[in-house]
Amino acid sequence: MGSHNIVMLAGDGIGPEVMSEVKKVISWLESNGDISFTIHEDHLGGSAIDAYGVPLTDETLEQCRASDAIIMGSVGGPKWDNVDYNIRPEAGLLKLRKELDLFANLRPALVFDALVDASSLKPEIVKGLDILIVRELTGGVYFGEPRGIEDLGNGERRGFNTQTYTTSEIRRIGVAAFELARKRGGRVTSCEKANVMESGKLWREEMTKLHGEGFDDVELSHMYADNCAMQLLRNPKQFDVIVTDNLFGDILSDEAAMLTGSLGMLPSASLGAPGVPGLYEPVHGSAPDIAGQGKANPLATILSFAMALRYSLDRGDLADRIETAVQDVLSSGTRTADIMAEGCKEISTSAMGDALIAVLDSKLAEAA
Ligand code: IPM
Ligand code: MG
């Protein structure tokens, strides 16, 4: 049995705390799941600035490139507010995504039955919700040139960024969305602002063309991104797969996350070409306000690791086990602060990890 090479980048804020709970799951799998891992721990973001002076070193990048999967916590925080903009913590994450060409960011928003009441929306609106946002991750305004802040000389300055998409960038994320939809509900909603932006007009035209070239078994509809933001609150269950650009995807995925009750529950996978390691990270940020207090919810990062098992390590069976255990642990009424509800018991980050391991243990005993 080969060992899977994992690079673990805990990052900043609550990153290290939630990553400790992933380590518990990894040890449990090694003891009970006929799988073994070689873990390389390293720094990304602010912690890398502190350790190495830059948010992502070339050495770390090469370790990542040579791995089977990368699991990340979160980056950023006020401590690094004053570092040079080019080496801010987020720049490390963006560079990692870009260098590995991880263009497809999968952000599933799933409402667990036990968490229906944690959503700020009415239970009937969100119960059973299962949507997938496919966000383009290496193009658009995040990376477009020219960009910058220029001095206009008259006391005025001008900040500018460029939204750009090429045919091939649109087509490859379109293919990913259509293929994923085939394995789910068979429907894709493509979101842009074709009514305002040329890049959106091109996006819509290319998606339509691609759809006609071998994907017409999937249902395709188009929606303006602002309408999509509204529809996600009005009737989120109308969606199956939403495919959208980098910036709209960033925003719509935070919105979709809250439908599920908490950002602390949402995992993500960033995938590139076959053979390139995937990057797995929670959708939530580094939450510096609660860092180090044992309040963070580790489930989004644990579920991200489950996605790594499914998409990079070909162990969907173990991913299923972890996901079922998460459901059971929530049903048992133990909650971290972010998803706390009446009648439930509030527990710490590490107690949540322990509770999950206890469920995995008892499932294993039942099966034996
Ligand atoms: C995300 C985050 C990142 C992004 C930040 C940390 C650079 O918000 O993954 O959604 O904007 O992509
Ligand atoms: Mg975001």
mmCIF file of C-alpha atoms and ligand atoms in Angstrom:
data_model
loop_
_atom_site.group_PDB
_atom_site.id
_atom_site.type_symbol
_atom_site.label_atom_id
_atom_site.label_comp_id
_atom_site.label_asym_id
_atom_site.label_seq_id
_atom_site.Cartn_x
_atom_site.Cartn_y
_atom_site.Cartn_z
ATOM 1 C CA MET A 1 0.000 0.000 0.000
ATOM 2 C CA GLY A 2 1.524 3.325 -1.073
ATOM 3 C CA SER A 3 1.563 6.265 1.252
ATOM 4 C CA HIS A 4 -0.245 9.425 0.179
ATOM 5 C CA ASN A 5 1.857 12.582 0.247
ATOM 6 C CA ILE A 6 -0.084 15.389 1.864
ATOM 7 C CA VAL A 7 1.114 18.954 2.306
ATOM 8 C CA MET A 8 -0.599 20.545 5.279
ATOM 9 C CA LEU A 9 -0.723 24.342 5.429
ATOM 10 C CA ALA A 10 -2.500 25.342 8.636
ATOM 11 C CA GLY A 11 -2.054 29.061 7.962
ATOM 12 C CA ASP A 12 -3.281 31.813 10.257
ATOM 13 C CA GLY A 13 -5.914 32.613 12.856
ATOM 14 C CA ILE A 14 -8.086 29.585 13.570
ATOM 15 C CA GLY A 15 -6.224 27.607 10.870
ATOM 16 C CA PRO A 16 -3.894 25.736 13.240
ATOM 17 C CA GLU A 17 -6.745 24.867 15.638
ATOM 18 C CA VAL A 18 -8.983 23.390 13.002
ATOM 19 C CA MET A 19 -6.046 21.604 11.374
ATOM 20 C CA SER A 20 -5.282 19.842 14.676
ATOM 21 C CA GLU A 21 -8.685 18.195 14.388
ATOM 22 C CA VAL A 22 -7.938 17.076 10.820
ATOM 23 C CA LYS A 23 -4.798 15.426 12.206
ATOM 24 C CA LYS A 24 -6.967 13.405 14.591
ATOM 25 C CA VAL A 25 -9.027 12.170 11.652
ATOM 26 C CA ILE A 26 -5.868 11.313 9.706
ATOM 27 C CA SER A 27 -4.464 9.290 12.629
ATOM 28 C CA TRP A 28 -7.776 7.537 13.015
ATOM 29 C CA LEU A 29 -7.803 6.568 9.327
ATOM 30 C CA GLU A 30 -4.235 5.300 9.537
ATOM 31 C CA SER A 31 -5.182 3.059 12.461
ATOM 32 C CA ASN A 32 -8.491 1.896 11.019
ATOM 33 C CA GLY A 33 -8.798 2.607 7.330
ATOM 34 C CA ASP A 34 -6.118 0.666 5.372
ATOM 35 C CA ILE A 35 -4.495 3.896 4.258
ATOM 36 C CA SER A 36 -1.282 5.700 5.121
ATOM 37 C CA PHE A 37 -0.108 9.261 4.746
ATOM 38 C CA THR A 38 3.186 11.094 4.666
ATOM 39 C CA ILE A 39 2.480 14.564 6.006
ATOM 40 C CA HIS A 40 4.624 17.571 5.266
ATOM 41 C CA GLU A 41 3.625 20.574 7.389
ATOM 42 C CA ASP A 42 4.532 24.025 6.182
ATOM 43 C CA HIS A 43 3.599 27.707 6.337
ATOM 44 C CA LEU A 44 1.330 29.756 4.112
ATOM 45 C CA GLY A 45 0.076 33.325 4.434
ATOM 46 C CA GLY A 46 0.886 35.354 7.526
ATOM 47 C CA SER A 47 2.635 32.482 9.260
ATOM 48 C CA ALA A 48 4.930 32.159 6.219
ATOM 49 C CA ILE A 49 5.601 35.913 6.285
ATOM 50 C CA ASP A 50 6.646 35.522 9.926
ATOM 51 C CA ALA A 51 8.768 32.428 9.256
ATOM 52 C CA TYR A 52 10.246 33.202 5.824
ATOM 53 C CA GLY A 53 9.428 36.817 4.927
ATOM 54 C CA VAL A 54 7.052 35.894 2.078
ATOM 55 C CA PRO A 55 3.546 34.347 2.111
ATOM 56 C CA LEU A 56 4.549 31.380 -0.095
ATOM 57 C CA THR A 57 8.152 30.295 -0.658
ATOM 58 C CA ASP A 58 9.353 28.534 -3.811
ATOM 59 C CA GLU A 59 10.276 25.528 -1.670
ATOM 60 C CA THR A 60 6.759 25.263 -0.259
ATOM 61 C CA LEU A 61 5.314 25.642 -3.740
ATOM 62 C CA GLU A 62 7.514 22.791 -5.021
ATOM 63 C CA GLN A 63 6.517 20.579 -2.074
ATOM 64 C CA CYS A 64 2.904 21.272 -2.974
ATOM 65 C CA ARG A 65 3.480 20.515 -6.650
ATOM 66 C CA ALA A 66 5.057 17.177 -5.778
ATOM 67 C CA SER A 67 2.294 16.129 -3.374
ATOM 68 C CA ASP A 68 -0.891 14.123 -3.908
ATOM 69 C CA ALA A 69 -3.081 16.701 -2.167
ATOM 70 C CA ILE A 70 -2.768 19.938 -0.235
ATOM 71 C CA ILE A 71 -4.907 20.694 2.782
ATOM 72 C CA MET A 72 -5.088 24.267 3.972
ATOM 73 C CA GLY A 73 -6.598 26.041 6.990
ATOM 74 C CA SER A 74 -7.001 29.752 6.369
ATOM 75 C CA VAL A 75 -4.851 32.811 5.769
ATOM 76 C CA GLY A 76 -4.821 36.454 6.788
ATOM 77 C CA GLY A 77 -5.416 38.683 9.781
ATOM 78 C CA PRO A 78 -4.919 42.218 11.091
ATOM 79 C CA LYS A 79 -1.387 41.406 12.223
ATOM 80 C CA TRP A 80 -0.258 41.652 8.578
ATOM 81 C CA ASP A 81 -2.355 44.688 7.608
ATOM 82 C CA ASN A 82 0.743 46.775 7.073
ATOM 83 C CA VAL A 83 2.935 44.420 5.060
ATOM 84 C CA ASP A 84 3.634 45.321 1.446
ATOM 85 C CA TYR A 85 0.504 44.615 -0.660
ATOM 86 C CA ASN A 86 2.386 42.215 -2.940
ATOM 87 C CA ILE A 87 3.360 39.976 -0.046
ATOM 88 C CA ARG A 88 0.137 40.150 1.975
ATOM 89 C CA PRO A 89 -1.017 36.742 3.322
ATOM 90 C CA GLU A 90 -3.755 36.334 0.690
ATOM 91 C CA ALA A 91 -1.165 36.750 -2.084
ATOM 92 C CA GLY A 92 0.364 33.417 -1.003
ATOM 93 C CA LEU A 93 -2.916 31.577 -1.458
ATOM 94 C CA LEU A 94 -3.632 33.277 -4.785
ATOM 95 C CA LYS A 95 -0.143 32.381 -6.020
ATOM 96 C CA LEU A 96 -0.598 28.753 -4.991
ATOM 97 C CA ARG A 97 -3.910 28.537 -6.892
ATOM 98 C CA LYS A 98 -2.416 30.250 -9.947
ATOM 99 C CA GLU A 99 0.891 28.357 -10.052
ATOM 100 C CA LEU A 100 -0.853 24.976 -9.902
ATOM 101 C CA ASP A 101 -3.512 26.261 -12.311
ATOM 102 C CA LEU A 102 -6.295 25.123 -9.992
ATOM 103 C CA PHE A 103 -9.018 26.649 -12.112
ATOM 104 C CA ALA A 104 -12.047 24.761 -10.789
ATOM 105 C CA ASN A 105 -13.187 25.585 -7.278
ATOM 106 C CA LEU A 106 -15.968 23.299 -6.044
ATOM 107 C CA ARG A 107 -17.991 24.707 -3.170
ATOM 108 C CA PRO A 108 -20.868 22.461 -2.163
ATOM 109 C CA ALA A 109 -23.558 23.955 0.062
ATOM 110 C CA LEU A 110 -25.338 21.172 1.825
ATOM 111 C CA VAL A 111 -27.858 21.621 4.615
ATOM 112 C CA PHE A 112 -27.556 18.824 7.151
ATOM 113 C CA ASP A 113 -30.965 17.951 8.607
ATOM 114 C CA ALA A 114 -29.728 18.555 12.140
ATOM 115 C CA LEU A 115 -28.695 22.097 11.209
ATOM 116 C CA VAL A 116 -31.885 23.267 9.509
ATOM 117 C CA ASP A 117 -32.577 25.600 12.421
ATOM 118 C CA ALA A 118 -29.091 27.132 12.328
ATOM 119 C CA SER A 119 -29.905 28.814 9.017
ATOM 120 C CA SER A 120 -31.249 32.343 9.150
ATOM 121 C CA LEU A 121 -33.808 31.315 6.516
ATOM 122 C CA LYS A 122 -37.049 29.436 7.194
ATOM 123 C CA PRO A 123 -36.583 25.660 7.507
ATOM 124 C CA GLU A 124 -38.837 24.919 4.508
ATOM 125 C CA ILE A 125 -36.622 27.096 2.296
ATOM 126 C CA VAL A 126 -33.371 25.305 3.155
ATOM 127 C CA LYS A 127 -34.274 21.782 4.312
ATOM 128 C CA GLY A 128 -32.596 19.240 2.044
ATOM 129 C CA LEU A 129 -30.625 21.902 0.175
ATOM 130 C CA ASP A 130 -27.793 20.442 -1.907
ATOM 131 C CA ILE A 131 -26.198 22.800 -4.399
ATOM 132 C CA LEU A 132 -22.722 23.041 -5.849
ATOM 133 C CA ILE A 133 -21.038 26.293 -6.768
ATOM 134 C CA VAL A 134 -18.332 25.836 -9.375
ATOM 135 C CA ARG A 135 -16.206 28.955 -9.206
ATOM 136 C CA GLU A 136 -13.570 29.796 -11.816
ATOM 137 C CA LEU A 137 -10.469 30.330 -9.695
ATOM 138 C CA THR A 138 -7.470 31.403 -11.743
ATOM 139 C CA GLY A 139 -8.831 34.111 -14.036
ATOM 140 C CA GLY A 140 -11.035 37.165 -14.061
ATOM 141 C CA VAL A 141 -10.490 40.328 -12.096
ATOM 142 C CA TYR A 142 -8.425 38.500 -9.462
ATOM 143 C CA PHE A 143 -5.528 38.161 -11.899
ATOM 144 C CA GLY A 144 -6.347 40.444 -14.853
ATOM 145 C CA GLU A 145 -3.813 43.001 -16.065
ATOM 146 C CA PRO A 146 -3.455 45.947 -16.021
ATOM 147 C CA ARG A 147 -4.049 46.517 -12.350
ATOM 148 C CA GLY A 148 -2.765 49.026 -9.885
ATOM 149 C CA ILE A 149 -3.165 52.354 -8.143
ATOM 150 C CA GLU A 150 -1.914 55.385 -10.040
ATOM 151 C CA ASP A 151 -1.363 58.962 -9.049
ATOM 152 C CA LEU A 152 -3.300 61.374 -11.226
ATOM 153 C CA GLY A 153 -1.178 64.234 -10.007
ATOM 154 C CA ASN A 154 -3.988 66.560 -8.892
ATOM 155 C CA GLY A 155 -4.465 65.064 -5.458
ATOM 156 C CA GLU A 156 -6.515 62.306 -7.076
ATOM 157 C CA ARG A 157 -5.558 58.672 -7.328
ATOM 158 C CA ARG A 158 -7.096 55.965 -9.494
ATOM 159 C CA GLY A 159 -7.377 52.283 -8.572
ATOM 160 C CA PHE A 160 -8.027 49.839 -11.384
ATOM 161 C CA ASN A 161 -8.376 46.141 -12.110
ATOM 162 C CA THR A 162 -9.211 44.244 -15.254
ATOM 163 C CA GLN A 163 -11.923 41.643 -15.678
ATOM 164 C CA THR A 164 -10.815 39.297 -18.450
ATOM 165 C CA TYR A 165 -11.788 35.840 -19.695
ATOM 166 C CA THR A 166 -10.681 33.941 -22.763
ATOM 167 C CA THR A 167 -12.624 31.293 -24.656
ATOM 168 C CA SER A 168 -10.496 28.454 -23.291
ATOM 169 C CA GLU A 169 -10.755 29.690 -19.697
ATOM 170 C CA ILE A 170 -14.538 29.760 -19.997
ATOM 171 C CA ARG A 171 -14.744 26.408 -21.768
ATOM 172 C CA ARG A 172 -12.663 24.455 -19.251
ATOM 173 C CA ILE A 173 -14.708 25.626 -16.269
ATOM 174 C CA GLY A 174 -17.847 24.972 -18.323
ATOM 175 C CA VAL A 175 -16.748 21.390 -19.000
ATOM 176 C CA ALA A 176 -16.081 20.884 -15.274
ATOM 177 C CA ALA A 177 -19.550 22.202 -14.387
ATOM 178 C CA PHE A 178 -21.374 20.094 -17.000
ATOM 179 C CA GLU A 179 -19.503 16.939 -15.993
ATOM 180 C CA LEU A 180 -20.232 17.513 -12.318
ATOM 181 C CA ALA A 181 -23.908 18.190 -13.089
ATOM 182 C CA ARG A 182 -24.119 14.819 -14.854
ATOM 183 C CA LYS A 183 -23.219 13.128 -11.564
ATOM 184 C CA ARG A 184 -25.820 15.198 -9.657
ATOM 185 C CA GLY A 185 -29.113 16.767 -10.691
ATOM 186 C CA GLY A 186 -28.188 17.372 -14.340
ATOM 187 C CA ARG A 187 -28.738 21.140 -14.270
ATOM 188 C CA VAL A 188 -26.298 24.035 -14.647
ATOM 189 C CA THR A 189 -27.044 27.703 -14.040
ATOM 190 C CA SER A 190 -24.347 29.936 -15.512
ATOM 191 C CA CYS A 191 -24.034 33.366 -13.860
ATOM 192 C CA GLU A 192 -22.452 36.560 -15.158
ATOM 193 C CA LYS A 193 -23.369 40.172 -15.913
ATOM 194 C CA ALA A 194 -23.787 39.925 -19.683
ATOM 195 C CA ASN A 195 -26.054 42.971 -19.468
ATOM 196 C CA VAL A 196 -23.154 45.166 -18.333
ATOM 197 C CA MET A 197 -19.822 43.492 -19.098
ATOM 198 C CA GLU A 198 -18.320 42.249 -22.370
ATOM 199 C CA SER A 199 -16.536 39.487 -20.454
ATOM 200 C CA GLY A 200 -19.986 38.388 -19.279
ATOM 201 C CA LYS A 201 -21.375 38.486 -22.799
ATOM 202 C CA LEU A 202 -18.517 36.282 -23.979
ATOM 203 C CA TRP A 203 -19.025 33.964 -20.981
ATOM 204 C CA ARG A 204 -22.687 33.487 -21.909
ATOM 205 C CA GLU A 205 -21.943 32.908 -25.602
ATOM 206 C CA GLU A 206 -19.178 30.390 -24.923
ATOM 207 C CA MET A 207 -21.244 28.476 -22.354
ATOM 208 C CA THR A 208 -24.121 28.231 -24.831
ATOM 209 C CA LYS A 209 -21.792 27.046 -27.592
ATOM 210 C CA LEU A 210 -20.086 24.467 -25.361
ATOM 211 C CA HIS A 211 -23.455 23.183 -24.209
ATOM 212 C CA GLY A 212 -24.400 22.478 -27.828
ATOM 213 C CA GLU A 213 -21.155 20.589 -28.412
ATOM 214 C CA GLY A 214 -21.882 17.459 -26.420
ATOM 215 C CA PHE A 215 -23.510 18.541 -23.178
ATOM 216 C CA ASP A 216 -27.128 18.943 -24.209
ATOM 217 C CA ASP A 217 -28.130 16.080 -21.898
ATOM 218 C CA VAL A 218 -27.509 18.655 -19.140
ATOM 219 C CA GLU A 219 -30.011 21.493 -18.727
ATOM 220 C CA LEU A 220 -28.327 24.895 -19.057
ATOM 221 C CA SER A 221 -29.814 28.199 -17.980
ATOM 222 C CA HIS A 222 -28.254 31.655 -17.694
ATOM 223 C CA MET A 223 -28.798 34.130 -14.898
ATOM 224 C CA TYR A 224 -27.405 37.538 -14.077
ATOM 225 C CA ALA A 225 -25.230 37.288 -10.988
ATOM 226 C CA ASP A 226 -27.233 39.868 -9.022
ATOM 227 C CA ASN A 227 -30.432 37.949 -9.710
ATOM 228 C CA CYS A 228 -28.651 34.767 -8.615
ATOM 229 C CA ALA A 229 -27.747 36.419 -5.296
ATOM 230 C CA MET A 230 -31.434 37.232 -4.825
ATOM 231 C CA GLN A 231 -32.688 33.793 -5.970
ATOM 232 C CA LEU A 232 -30.301 32.077 -3.529
ATOM 233 C CA LEU A 233 -32.242 33.694 -0.697
ATOM 234 C CA ARG A 234 -35.687 33.427 -2.289
ATOM 235 C CA ASN A 235 -35.610 29.805 -3.410
ATOM 236 C CA PRO A 236 -32.175 28.197 -3.188
ATOM 237 C CA LYS A 237 -33.479 24.717 -4.001
ATOM 238 C CA GLN A 238 -34.114 25.760 -7.615
ATOM 239 C CA PHE A 239 -30.352 25.336 -8.215
ATOM 240 C CA ASP A 240 -28.244 22.261 -8.814
ATOM 241 C CA VAL A 241 -24.848 23.441 -10.133
ATOM 242 C CA ILE A 242 -24.027 27.149 -10.383
ATOM 243 C CA VAL A 243 -21.019 27.973 -12.560
ATOM 244 C CA THR A 244 -19.594 31.453 -12.348
ATOM 245 C CA ASP A 245 -16.458 33.559 -12.504
ATOM 246 C CA ASN A 246 -13.867 34.158 -9.819
ATOM 247 C CA LEU A 247 -15.319 37.290 -8.192
ATOM 248 C CA PHE A 248 -19.022 36.433 -8.428
ATOM 249 C CA GLY A 249 -18.112 32.936 -7.205
ATOM 250 C CA ASP A 250 -16.338 34.370 -4.194
ATOM 251 C CA ILE A 251 -19.426 36.338 -3.215
ATOM 252 C CA LEU A 252 -22.137 33.832 -4.128
ATOM 253 C CA SER A 253 -20.325 31.019 -2.293
ATOM 254 C CA ASP A 254 -20.214 33.014 0.949
ATOM 255 C CA GLU A 255 -23.931 33.655 0.546
ATOM 256 C CA ALA A 256 -24.649 29.986 -0.187
ATOM 257 C CA ALA A 257 -22.550 29.013 2.813
ATOM 258 C CA MET A 258 -24.763 30.981 5.168
ATOM 259 C CA LEU A 259 -27.851 29.178 3.844
ATOM 260 C CA THR A 260 -26.406 26.123 5.535
ATOM 261 C CA GLY A 261 -26.265 27.877 8.899
ATOM 262 C CA SER A 262 -22.586 28.637 9.193
ATOM 263 C CA LEU A 263 -19.475 29.321 7.196
ATOM 264 C CA GLY A 264 -17.907 26.885 9.640
ATOM 265 C CA MET A 265 -19.512 23.974 7.816
ATOM 266 C CA LEU A 266 -18.442 24.572 4.217
ATOM 267 C CA PRO A 267 -15.575 22.715 2.546
ATOM 268 C CA SER A 268 -14.048 23.358 -0.848
ATOM 269 C CA ALA A 269 -11.857 21.676 -3.417
ATOM 270 C CA SER A 270 -9.740 23.455 -6.013
ATOM 271 C CA LEU A 271 -8.870 21.226 -8.934
ATOM 272 C CA GLY A 272 -6.672 21.585 -12.001
ATOM 273 C CA ALA A 273 -5.629 19.316 -14.833
ATOM 274 C CA PRO A 274 -5.478 15.538 -14.210
ATOM 275 C CA GLY A 275 -2.366 14.653 -12.214
ATOM 276 C CA VAL A 276 -2.112 18.049 -10.546
ATOM 277 C CA PRO A 277 -2.662 17.870 -6.753
ATOM 278 C CA GLY A 278 -5.917 19.384 -5.538
ATOM 279 C CA LEU A 279 -6.040 22.088 -2.883
ATOM 280 C CA TYR A 280 -8.606 21.565 -0.138
ATOM 281 C CA GLU A 281 -9.653 24.367 2.155
ATOM 282 C CA PRO A 282 -12.653 25.523 4.166
ATOM 283 C CA VAL A 283 -14.630 28.419 2.680
ATOM 284 C CA HIS A 284 -14.352 30.339 5.964
ATOM 285 C CA GLY A 285 -11.557 32.759 6.739
ATOM 286 C CA SER A 286 -9.017 32.930 9.542
ATOM 287 C CA ALA A 287 -11.481 34.482 12.045
ATOM 288 C CA PRO A 288 -8.765 36.296 14.055
ATOM 289 C CA ASP A 289 -11.382 37.511 16.558
ATOM 290 C CA ILE A 290 -11.893 33.985 17.909
ATOM 291 C CA ALA A 291 -8.459 32.506 17.160
ATOM 292 C CA GLY A 292 -6.847 30.530 19.950
ATOM 293 C CA GLN A 293 -10.039 30.328 22.001
ATOM 294 C CA GLY A 294 -11.192 26.854 21.031
ATOM 295 C CA LYS A 295 -14.400 28.269 19.561
ATOM 296 C CA ALA A 296 -13.823 27.531 15.881
ATOM 297 C CA ASN A 297 -15.790 24.868 14.070
ATOM 298 C CA PRO A 298 -13.342 22.303 12.636
ATOM 299 C CA LEU A 299 -15.957 20.568 10.473
ATOM 300 C CA ALA A 300 -15.427 22.625 7.294
ATOM 301 C CA THR A 301 -11.743 21.691 7.266
ATOM 302 C CA ILE A 302 -12.466 18.062 8.126
ATOM 303 C CA LEU A 303 -15.035 17.958 5.311
ATOM 304 C CA SER A 304 -12.413 19.537 3.015
ATOM 305 C CA PHE A 305 -10.098 16.675 3.886
ATOM 306 C CA ALA A 306 -12.941 14.281 3.007
ATOM 307 C CA MET A 307 -13.106 15.978 -0.402
ATOM 308 C CA ALA A 308 -9.352 15.324 -0.783
ATOM 309 C CA LEU A 309 -9.993 11.642 -0.144
ATOM 310 C CA ARG A 310 -12.701 11.655 -2.800
ATOM 311 C CA TYR A 311 -11.164 13.795 -5.557
ATOM 312 C CA SER A 312 -7.382 13.363 -5.186
ATOM 313 C CA LEU A 313 -6.827 10.080 -3.353
ATOM 314 C CA ASP A 314 -9.531 7.943 -4.933
ATOM 315 C CA ARG A 315 -10.959 6.974 -1.543
ATOM 316 C CA GLY A 316 -14.570 8.056 -1.845
ATOM 317 C CA ASP A 317 -15.418 5.229 0.581
ATOM 318 C CA LEU A 318 -13.482 6.925 3.379
ATOM 319 C CA ALA A 319 -14.920 10.332 2.429
ATOM 320 C CA ASP A 320 -18.412 8.826 2.811
ATOM 321 C CA ARG A 321 -17.509 7.536 6.256
ATOM 322 C CA ILE A 322 -16.315 10.940 7.427
ATOM 323 C CA GLU A 323 -19.328 12.748 5.978
ATOM 324 C CA THR A 324 -21.753 10.322 7.608
ATOM 325 C CA ALA A 325 -19.925 10.712 10.917
ATOM 326 C CA VAL A 326 -20.265 14.512 10.666
ATOM 327 C CA GLN A 327 -23.999 14.099 10.148
ATOM 328 C CA ASP A 328 -24.224 11.807 13.200
ATOM 329 C CA VAL A 329 -22.202 14.070 15.429
ATOM 330 C CA LEU A 330 -24.533 16.961 14.578
ATOM 331 C CA SER A 331 -27.620 14.827 15.140
ATOM 332 C CA SER A 332 -26.307 13.937 18.593
ATOM 333 C CA GLY A 333 -26.712 17.602 19.549
ATOM 334 C CA THR A 334 -23.110 18.604 20.119
ATOM 335 C CA ARG A 335 -22.311 21.956 18.545
ATOM 336 C CA THR A 336 -19.540 24.502 18.275
ATOM 337 C CA ALA A 337 -20.562 28.089 19.034
ATOM 338 C CA ASP A 338 -21.249 29.063 15.404
ATOM 339 C CA ILE A 339 -24.007 26.451 15.016
ATOM 340 C CA MET A 340 -25.212 26.378 18.606
ATOM 341 C CA ALA A 341 -28.972 25.932 19.013
ATOM 342 C CA GLU A 342 -31.404 25.614 21.890
ATOM 343 C CA GLY A 343 -31.278 22.247 23.596
ATOM 344 C CA CYS A 344 -27.834 21.453 22.182
ATOM 345 C CA LYS A 345 -24.553 21.230 24.019
ATOM 346 C CA GLU A 346 -21.836 23.739 23.151
ATOM 347 C CA ILE A 347 -18.404 22.181 22.851
ATOM 348 C CA SER A 348 -14.924 23.360 21.915
ATOM 349 C CA THR A 349 -13.010 22.881 18.684
ATOM 350 C CA SER A 350 -11.036 19.969 20.041
ATOM 351 C CA ALA A 351 -14.065 18.390 21.738
ATOM 352 C CA MET A 352 -15.782 18.452 18.328
ATOM 353 C CA GLY A 353 -12.834 16.576 16.827
ATOM 354 C CA ASP A 354 -13.002 14.059 19.686
ATOM 355 C CA ALA A 355 -16.754 13.650 19.268
ATOM 356 C CA LEU A 356 -16.258 12.882 15.586
ATOM 357 C CA ILE A 357 -13.597 10.288 16.370
ATOM 358 C CA ALA A 358 -15.935 8.703 18.927
ATOM 359 C CA VAL A 359 -18.622 8.386 16.238
ATOM 360 C CA LEU A 360 -16.113 6.869 13.794
ATOM 361 C CA ASP A 361 -15.081 4.390 16.513
ATOM 362 C CA SER A 362 -18.624 3.370 17.339
ATOM 363 C CA LYS A 363 -19.523 2.946 13.647
ATOM 364 C CA LEU A 364 -16.522 0.698 13.240
ATOM 365 C CA ALA A 365 -17.530 -1.354 16.294
ATOM 366 C CA GLU A 366 -21.069 -1.679 14.892
ATOM 367 C CA ALA A 367 -19.729 -2.883 11.557
ATOM 368 C CA ALA A 368 -17.456 -5.483 13.163
HETATM 369 C C1 IPM B 1 -11.948 32.575 -0.596
HETATM 370 C C2 IPM B 1 -11.279 33.742 0.070
HETATM 371 C C3 IPM B 1 -10.094 34.172 -0.776
HETATM 372 C C4 IPM B 1 -10.619 34.660 -2.109
HETATM 373 C C5 IPM B 1 -9.181 35.218 -0.116
HETATM 374 C C6 IPM B 1 -8.668 34.765 1.224
HETATM 375 C C7 IPM B 1 -8.032 35.582 -1.020
HETATM 376 O O1 IPM B 1 -12.203 34.762 0.286
HETATM 377 O O2 IPM B 1 -11.277 31.546 -0.816
HETATM 378 O O3 IPM B 1 -13.139 32.650 -0.896
HETATM 379 O O4 IPM B 1 -11.042 35.820 -2.250
HETATM 380 O O5 IPM B 1 -10.621 33.841 -3.049
HETATM 381 MG MG MG B 2 -14.223 34.242 -0.201
#
